Short mmCIF file of C-alpha atoms in Angstrom, two decimals:
data_model
loop_
_atom_site.label_atom_id
_atom_site.label_comp_id
_atom_site.label_asym_id
_atom_site.label_seq_id
_atom_site.Cartn_x
_atom_site.Cartn_y
_atom_site.Cartn_z
CA MET A 1 0.00 0.00 0.00
CA SER A 2 1.14 3.51 -0.68
CA ASP A 3 1.84 5.86 2.19
CA GLY A 4 0.62 8.71 0.00
CA SER A 5 4.00 10.43 -0.10
CA GLY A 6 4.80 9.30 -3.60
CA ASN A 7 8.28 8.19 -2.52
CA GLY A 8 7.87 4.66 -3.80
CA SER A 9 7.68 3.01 -0.40
CA ASP A 10 5.04 0.63 -1.72
CA SER A 11 7.18 -0.73 -4.56
CA LYS A 12 8.27 -3.84 -2.61
CA ASN A 13 4.67 -4.75 -1.76
CA ASN A 14 3.49 -4.55 -5.34
CA GLU A 15 6.62 -5.78 -7.09
CA SER A 16 5.03 -8.90 -8.62
CA GLU A 17 2.00 -6.90 -9.73
CA ASP A 18 4.18 -4.18 -11.28
CA LEU A 19 6.14 -6.75 -13.29
CA GLY A 20 3.04 -8.65 -14.34
CA CYS A 21 4.44 -11.82 -12.74
CA PRO A 22 2.13 -14.43 -11.29
CA PRO A 23 2.45 -15.07 -7.57
CA THR A 24 4.66 -17.98 -6.61
CA GLY A 25 4.88 -20.22 -3.59
CA HIS A 26 7.37 -22.67 -2.15
CA LEU A 27 6.77 -25.93 -0.34
CA GLY A 28 9.70 -28.02 0.89
CA VAL A 29 9.91 -31.52 2.32
CA ARG A 30 12.73 -32.80 4.51
CA PHE A 31 13.43 -36.16 6.06
CA VAL A 32 14.11 -36.10 9.80
CA PRO A 33 15.41 -39.27 11.45
CA GLU A 34 13.63 -38.55 14.74
CA THR A 35 10.50 -36.64 15.56
CA PRO A 36 11.16 -33.88 18.11
CA ASP A 37 9.70 -34.37 21.59
CA GLY A 38 6.09 -33.34 21.81
CA GLU A 39 5.43 -33.58 18.06
CA SER A 40 2.98 -36.03 16.55
CA ILE A 41 3.49 -37.88 13.29
CA LEU A 42 0.53 -37.21 11.04
CA ASP A 43 -0.89 -39.54 8.41
CA ALA A 44 -0.88 -37.52 5.19
CA GLU A 45 -3.76 -39.38 3.61
CA ALA A 46 -5.94 -39.41 6.74
CA GLU A 47 -5.26 -35.70 7.31
CA GLY A 48 -6.29 -34.86 3.74
CA PHE A 49 -2.84 -33.62 2.68
CA THR A 50 -3.13 -35.62 -0.52
CA ASP A 51 -6.34 -33.74 -1.40
CA VAL A 52 -4.24 -30.63 -2.08
CA VAL A 53 -2.39 -31.04 -5.40
CA SER A 54 0.77 -29.19 -4.33
CA LEU A 55 1.05 -31.16 -1.08
CA ALA A 56 0.41 -34.46 -2.87
CA THR A 57 3.06 -33.59 -5.46
CA ALA A 58 5.62 -32.64 -2.82
CA LEU A 59 4.96 -35.80 -0.80
CA SER A 60 5.16 -38.02 -3.87
CA LYS A 61 8.46 -36.46 -4.97
CA ALA A 62 9.82 -36.72 -1.43
CA SER A 63 8.89 -40.39 -1.24
CA SER A 64 10.78 -41.08 -4.46
CA GLU A 65 13.83 -39.19 -3.21
CA TYR A 66 13.69 -40.96 0.17
CA ASP A 67 13.85 -44.31 -1.61
CA LYS A 68 17.17 -43.20 -3.15
CA LEU A 69 18.82 -42.37 0.21
CA ASN A 70 21.52 -44.68 1.48
CA GLN A 71 21.54 -45.83 5.09
CA SER A 72 23.92 -43.14 6.32
CA GLU A 73 21.77 -40.40 4.78
CA ARG A 74 18.78 -41.77 6.68
CA SER A 75 20.47 -40.91 9.96
CA GLU A 76 20.45 -37.14 9.40
CA ARG A 77 18.12 -34.36 8.29
CA VAL A 78 17.97 -34.41 4.51
CA TYR A 79 16.20 -31.97 2.22
CA LEU A 80 14.24 -34.21 -0.16
CA THR A 81 12.37 -31.92 -2.52
CA ASN A 82 10.50 -28.71 -3.05
CA VAL A 83 7.57 -27.67 -5.14
CA THR A 84 7.41 -24.08 -6.31
CA GLY A 85 5.24 -22.04 -8.58
CA GLU A 86 1.92 -20.44 -9.14
CA GLY A 87 0.04 -23.62 -8.19
CA VAL A 88 1.52 -23.53 -4.70
CA ALA A 89 0.57 -19.87 -4.36
CA ASN A 90 -2.96 -20.57 -5.60
CA GLU A 91 -3.37 -23.33 -3.02
CA SER A 92 -1.77 -21.37 -0.18
CA THR A 93 -4.99 -21.22 1.85
CA GLU A 94 -5.55 -24.96 1.58
CA ILE A 95 -1.89 -25.67 2.39
CA THR A 96 -1.95 -23.36 5.40
CA ASP A 97 -5.18 -24.96 6.61
CA LYS A 98 -3.52 -28.40 6.48
CA ILE A 99 0.03 -27.76 7.70
CA GLY A 100 0.26 -24.15 8.86
CA TYR A 101 2.55 -21.44 7.55
CA GLU A 102 6.33 -21.67 7.96
CA GLU A 103 5.81 -24.50 10.44
CA GLU A 104 7.36 -27.92 10.53
CA THR A 105 4.75 -30.67 10.26
CA TYR A 106 5.63 -34.31 10.91
#
């Protein structure tokens, strides 16, 4: 939003609109060898994660990448995959409803 001063302070907020670029989102999946204390492991299908295309895509890609890990890699945190693009941005509300925003979900 503009502050009315005309000094361009709103340029960062409207950068994607000014360039005519579609919004983009990012969704990453990591493998963790142990679930932190107090965290529950959720069932993606039972929780409806697979009903959201971007989440289903990320989980499917992560599963394929996990299958490629050797035993030593399965003993540490490993970044498996990410899904980016307009589709993730378009589904941001559904994603946030399922897993939160900038939160780790197990």
